[in-house]
Amino acid sequence: VLLFVLFLVSCTDGRSEGQVVRLLRQAEMCMEECPDSALVYLHQISDPEKLTGENQADYCLLLTQAMDKNDLPLSSDSLQIAVGYYSNKGDAECKAKALFYKGRVFQQQGNLEGATLLYKKAESMIPDLTDYYLVGLIYSYLGHLNRDEEHYKKALLYYEKALPCYRTIQNPTLTASGLQDMYFFKLSFYLCLITGIGQTLFLVRFCLMCRILMLPGKLIFIIMWVSFICSPINLVKRNK
């Protein structure tokens, strides 16, 4: 696919406004499935700093999306142009997406408070959104932030909200990921009812580690149960 994209973009220099618009739309269409191809299209736009208006805002937003999906370092400088433009013009989808990706920039930079604020602003626009993929992302990343801040009940709530969005767009990868997030968090809370609240943090962190390692659910349950039975606290209780 990437070689075919390179062949197509070699036929244009991306200078005229019509070519710019066409490259932007092509990048947008392949963003989810082939983000590396989206970057190729965007890099074919000559002198992007000379773009104005909607083309400039679209370019800045699409470039941030493509870089994020390709796990490249993000910058808030260009994205601020998109946020400023869509706050006054454009539809709710574009505004919410710009806020979300600015939040991604902040999160990557370690500014979790700023990221949370932007994600919450994007969340407030969800009633006006029809892009269920975007809605799912907003909920998922709010879940991730709450998880990292050890607000586990809130994290689970957001994961539960994200899952129906991914099912609606019939995205099997995101649906599976959402199910795993919910499964491991619920497993930790159920076991906390057995082991006691004092071990909540350990259990949740253990589930997160198993989530990363993709261990089967039954194996996780067995490991955690054995860990509980053999823990020093419970050995002392049983020996009293």
Protein backbone atom coordinates (compact mmCIF):
# COMPACT_ATOMS: atom_id res chain seq x y z
CA VAL A 1 0.00 0.00 0.00
CA LEU A 2 2.74 2.43 0.94
CA LEU A 3 4.57 1.89 -2.37
CA PHE A 4 1.36 2.57 -4.28
CA VAL A 5 0.84 5.78 -2.30
CA LEU A 6 4.39 6.89 -3.06
CA PHE A 7 3.72 6.33 -6.76
CA LEU A 8 0.52 8.38 -6.65
CA VAL A 9 1.97 11.33 -4.78
CA SER A 10 4.99 11.39 -7.10
CA CYS A 11 2.58 12.48 -9.85
CA THR A 12 1.81 15.76 -8.06
CA ASP A 13 3.91 18.40 -6.35
CA GLY A 14 1.16 19.50 -3.95
CA ARG A 15 1.41 23.17 -4.87
CA SER A 16 -2.01 24.22 -6.20
CA GLU A 17 -4.96 24.63 -3.84
CA GLY A 18 -6.81 21.85 -5.61
CA GLN A 19 -3.89 19.47 -5.12
CA VAL A 20 -3.59 20.48 -1.47
CA VAL A 21 -7.26 19.76 -0.83
CA ARG A 22 -6.99 16.43 -2.63
CA LEU A 23 -3.93 15.39 -0.59
CA LEU A 24 -5.65 16.41 2.65
CA ARG A 25 -8.74 14.34 1.81
CA GLN A 26 -6.61 11.35 0.81
CA ALA A 27 -4.70 11.58 4.09
CA GLU A 28 -7.98 11.79 6.00
CA MET A 29 -9.48 8.76 4.23
CA CYS A 30 -6.55 6.44 4.96
CA MET A 31 -5.76 7.80 8.44
CA GLU A 32 -7.29 4.97 10.47
CA GLU A 33 -6.18 2.00 8.36
CA CYS A 34 -2.85 3.27 6.99
CA PRO A 35 -1.50 6.19 9.08
CA ASP A 36 1.94 5.79 7.52
CA SER A 37 0.37 6.45 4.10
CA ALA A 38 -1.41 9.48 5.54
CA LEU A 39 1.97 10.91 6.54
CA VAL A 40 3.24 10.39 2.99
CA TYR A 41 0.31 12.36 1.56
CA LEU A 42 0.78 15.19 4.05
CA HIS A 43 4.52 15.43 3.42
CA GLN A 44 3.81 15.96 -0.27
CA ILE A 45 2.18 19.31 0.47
CA SER A 46 4.75 21.95 -0.45
CA ASP A 47 5.31 24.87 1.93
CA PRO A 48 2.60 23.92 4.48
CA GLU A 49 3.48 27.04 6.48
CA LYS A 50 1.94 29.08 3.65
CA LEU A 51 -1.45 27.42 3.98
CA THR A 52 -4.31 29.53 5.31
CA GLY A 53 -7.81 29.12 6.67
CA GLU A 54 -9.45 25.70 6.61
CA ASN A 55 -6.62 24.05 4.67
CA GLN A 56 -4.11 25.14 7.29
CA ALA A 57 -6.31 23.94 10.17
CA ASP A 58 -6.99 20.60 8.46
CA TYR A 59 -3.30 20.11 7.74
CA CYS A 60 -2.26 20.80 11.35
CA LEU A 61 -4.90 18.46 12.76
CA LEU A 62 -4.26 15.65 10.28
CA LEU A 63 -0.50 15.89 10.79
CA THR A 64 -0.91 15.55 14.55
CA GLN A 65 -3.24 12.57 14.08
CA ALA A 66 -0.82 10.85 11.72
CA MET A 67 2.17 11.45 13.98
CA ASP A 68 0.27 10.17 17.01
CA LYS A 69 -0.84 7.02 15.19
CA ASN A 70 2.74 6.44 14.03
CA ASP A 71 4.05 6.87 17.61
CA LEU A 72 6.04 9.99 16.73
CA PRO A 73 6.74 12.91 19.10
CA LEU A 74 3.94 15.50 19.07
CA SER A 75 4.09 19.28 19.17
CA SER A 76 1.35 21.67 20.28
CA ASP A 77 2.57 24.59 18.17
CA SER A 78 0.86 23.69 14.91
CA LEU A 79 -2.14 22.06 16.57
CA GLN A 80 -2.97 25.31 18.36
CA ILE A 81 -3.76 26.73 14.91
CA ALA A 82 -6.38 24.02 14.39
CA VAL A 83 -7.86 24.51 17.87
CA GLY A 84 -8.13 28.26 17.30
CA TYR A 85 -9.70 27.86 13.88
CA TYR A 86 -12.26 25.21 14.81
CA SER A 87 -13.28 27.03 17.98
CA ASN A 88 -14.81 29.72 15.76
CA LYS A 89 -15.53 27.79 12.56
CA GLY A 90 -16.14 24.23 11.49
CA ASP A 91 -18.42 21.58 12.93
CA ALA A 92 -18.47 19.94 16.34
CA GLU A 93 -16.55 16.91 15.08
CA CYS A 94 -13.53 19.00 14.06
CA LYS A 95 -13.57 21.05 17.25
CA ALA A 96 -13.79 17.97 19.48
CA LYS A 97 -11.08 16.19 17.51
CA ALA A 98 -8.75 19.20 17.79
CA LEU A 99 -9.31 19.35 21.55
CA PHE A 100 -8.75 15.61 21.89
CA TYR A 101 -5.46 15.63 20.00
CA LYS A 102 -4.23 18.67 21.88
CA GLY A 103 -4.93 16.58 24.96
CA ARG A 104 -2.84 13.79 23.44
CA VAL A 105 0.02 16.27 23.02
CA PHE A 106 -0.24 17.32 26.66
CA GLN A 107 -0.43 13.71 27.82
CA GLN A 108 2.67 12.78 25.84
CA GLN A 109 4.48 15.74 27.39
CA GLY A 110 3.50 14.63 30.88
CA ASN A 111 0.97 17.41 31.47
CA LEU A 112 -1.78 15.10 32.77
CA GLU A 113 -3.82 17.91 34.30
CA GLY A 114 -3.92 19.81 31.00
CA ALA A 115 -4.71 16.61 29.10
CA THR A 116 -7.60 15.81 31.43
CA LEU A 117 -9.05 19.30 31.02
CA LEU A 118 -8.97 19.03 27.22
CA TYR A 119 -10.41 15.52 27.19
CA LYS A 120 -13.23 16.73 29.45
CA LYS A 121 -13.93 19.63 27.08
CA ALA A 122 -14.11 17.15 24.21
CA GLU A 123 -16.36 14.93 26.33
CA SER A 124 -18.78 17.82 26.85
CA MET A 125 -19.31 17.91 23.08
CA ILE A 126 -20.18 14.22 22.72
CA PRO A 127 -23.98 14.86 22.51
CA ASP A 128 -23.29 16.75 19.25
CA LEU A 129 -20.95 14.10 17.79
CA THR A 130 -21.80 11.34 15.32
CA ASP A 131 -18.25 10.01 14.95
CA TYR A 132 -18.39 7.01 17.29
CA TYR A 133 -14.72 6.28 16.75
CA LEU A 134 -13.83 9.71 18.15
CA VAL A 135 -16.30 9.31 21.02
CA GLY A 136 -14.73 5.96 21.88
CA LEU A 137 -11.26 7.50 21.87
CA ILE A 138 -12.35 10.30 24.19
CA TYR A 139 -13.83 7.85 26.68
CA SER A 140 -10.89 5.44 26.41
CA TYR A 141 -8.22 8.07 27.07
CA LEU A 142 -10.19 9.51 29.97
CA GLY A 143 -10.19 5.95 31.26
CA HIS A 144 -6.43 5.66 30.78
CA LEU A 145 -5.78 8.93 32.61
CA ASN A 146 -8.00 7.96 35.54
CA ARG A 147 -6.30 4.56 35.63
CA ASP A 148 -2.85 6.19 35.75
CA GLU A 149 -4.07 8.49 38.54
CA GLU A 150 -5.37 5.39 40.38
CA HIS A 151 -9.01 6.50 40.10
CA TYR A 152 -10.03 2.99 39.19
CA LYS A 153 -13.81 3.26 39.50
CA LYS A 154 -13.86 6.25 37.15
CA ALA A 155 -11.54 4.44 34.76
CA LEU A 156 -13.87 1.45 34.62
CA LEU A 157 -16.85 3.73 34.01
CA TYR A 158 -15.14 5.33 31.01
CA TYR A 159 -14.07 1.96 29.60
CA GLU A 160 -17.68 0.81 29.83
CA LYS A 161 -18.77 3.89 27.87
CA ALA A 162 -16.13 3.38 25.19
CA LEU A 163 -16.99 -0.23 24.40
CA PRO A 164 -20.42 0.37 22.77
CA CYS A 165 -18.85 3.01 20.50
CA TYR A 166 -16.31 0.53 19.14
CA ARG A 167 -19.03 -2.08 18.70
CA THR A 168 -21.14 0.42 16.76
CA ILE A 169 -18.40 1.05 14.21
CA GLN A 170 -17.66 -2.70 14.14
CA ASN A 171 -13.97 -2.30 14.87
CA PRO A 172 -12.87 -5.72 16.16
CA THR A 173 -9.44 -4.54 17.35
CA LEU A 174 -10.75 -1.68 19.48
CA THR A 175 -13.70 -3.77 20.69
CA ALA A 176 -11.33 -6.51 21.87
CA SER A 177 -9.11 -3.94 23.58
CA GLY A 178 -12.12 -2.37 25.30
CA LEU A 179 -13.33 -5.76 26.50
CA GLN A 180 -9.90 -6.54 27.92
CA ASP A 181 -9.74 -3.22 29.76
CA MET A 182 -13.15 -3.83 31.32
CA TYR A 183 -12.43 -7.50 32.08
CA PHE A 184 -9.21 -6.92 33.99
CA PHE A 185 -10.58 -4.02 35.99
CA LYS A 186 -13.74 -5.90 36.94
CA LEU A 187 -11.69 -8.95 37.86
CA SER A 188 -9.60 -6.85 40.23
CA PHE A 189 -12.65 -5.35 41.92
CA TYR A 190 -14.36 -8.72 42.34
CA LEU A 191 -11.24 -10.16 43.97
CA CYS A 192 -10.99 -7.11 46.22
CA LEU A 193 -14.35 -8.09 47.68
CA ILE A 194 -12.73 -11.38 48.68
CA THR A 195 -9.29 -10.19 49.72
CA GLY A 196 -10.22 -6.89 51.34
CA ILE A 197 -9.91 -3.25 50.38
CA GLY A 198 -6.35 -3.01 51.66
CA GLN A 199 -5.11 -5.02 48.70
CA THR A 200 -7.01 -3.03 46.04
CA LEU A 201 -3.96 -1.22 44.70
CA PHE A 202 -1.93 -4.41 44.39
CA LEU A 203 -4.72 -6.26 42.62
CA VAL A 204 -5.42 -3.51 40.11
CA ARG A 205 -1.76 -3.06 39.30
CA PHE A 206 -1.40 -6.81 38.93
CA CYS A 207 -4.31 -6.87 36.50
CA LEU A 208 -2.72 -4.05 34.51
CA MET A 209 0.50 -6.02 34.23
CA CYS A 210 -1.43 -9.09 33.06
CA ARG A 211 -3.32 -6.88 30.60
CA ILE A 212 -0.01 -5.79 29.09
CA LEU A 213 1.31 -9.37 28.97
CA MET A 214 -2.00 -10.60 27.47
CA LEU A 215 -2.25 -13.54 29.89
CA PRO A 216 -5.42 -15.69 29.70
CA GLY A 217 -8.12 -14.72 32.18
CA LYS A 218 -8.30 -18.11 33.92
CA LEU A 219 -4.54 -18.12 34.46
CA ILE A 220 -4.68 -14.63 35.98
CA PHE A 221 -7.43 -15.68 38.38
CA ILE A 222 -5.47 -18.75 39.51
CA ILE A 223 -2.27 -16.72 40.04
CA MET A 224 -4.07 -14.04 42.03
CA TRP A 225 -5.95 -16.57 44.16
CA VAL A 226 -2.78 -18.47 44.99
CA SER A 227 -1.02 -15.17 45.77
CA PHE A 228 -3.82 -14.28 48.15
CA ILE A 229 -3.84 -17.66 49.91
CA CYS A 230 -0.03 -17.66 50.28
CA SER A 231 0.33 -14.02 51.27
CA PRO A 232 2.04 -13.47 54.67
CA ILE A 233 -1.01 -11.63 56.05
CA ASN A 234 -3.39 -14.49 55.35
CA LEU A 235 -0.89 -17.15 56.50
CA VAL A 236 -0.71 -15.37 59.86
CA LYS A 237 -4.50 -15.21 60.07
CA ARG A 238 -4.85 -18.92 59.38
CA ASN A 239 -2.18 -19.80 61.97
CA LYS A 240 -3.79 -17.86 64.78
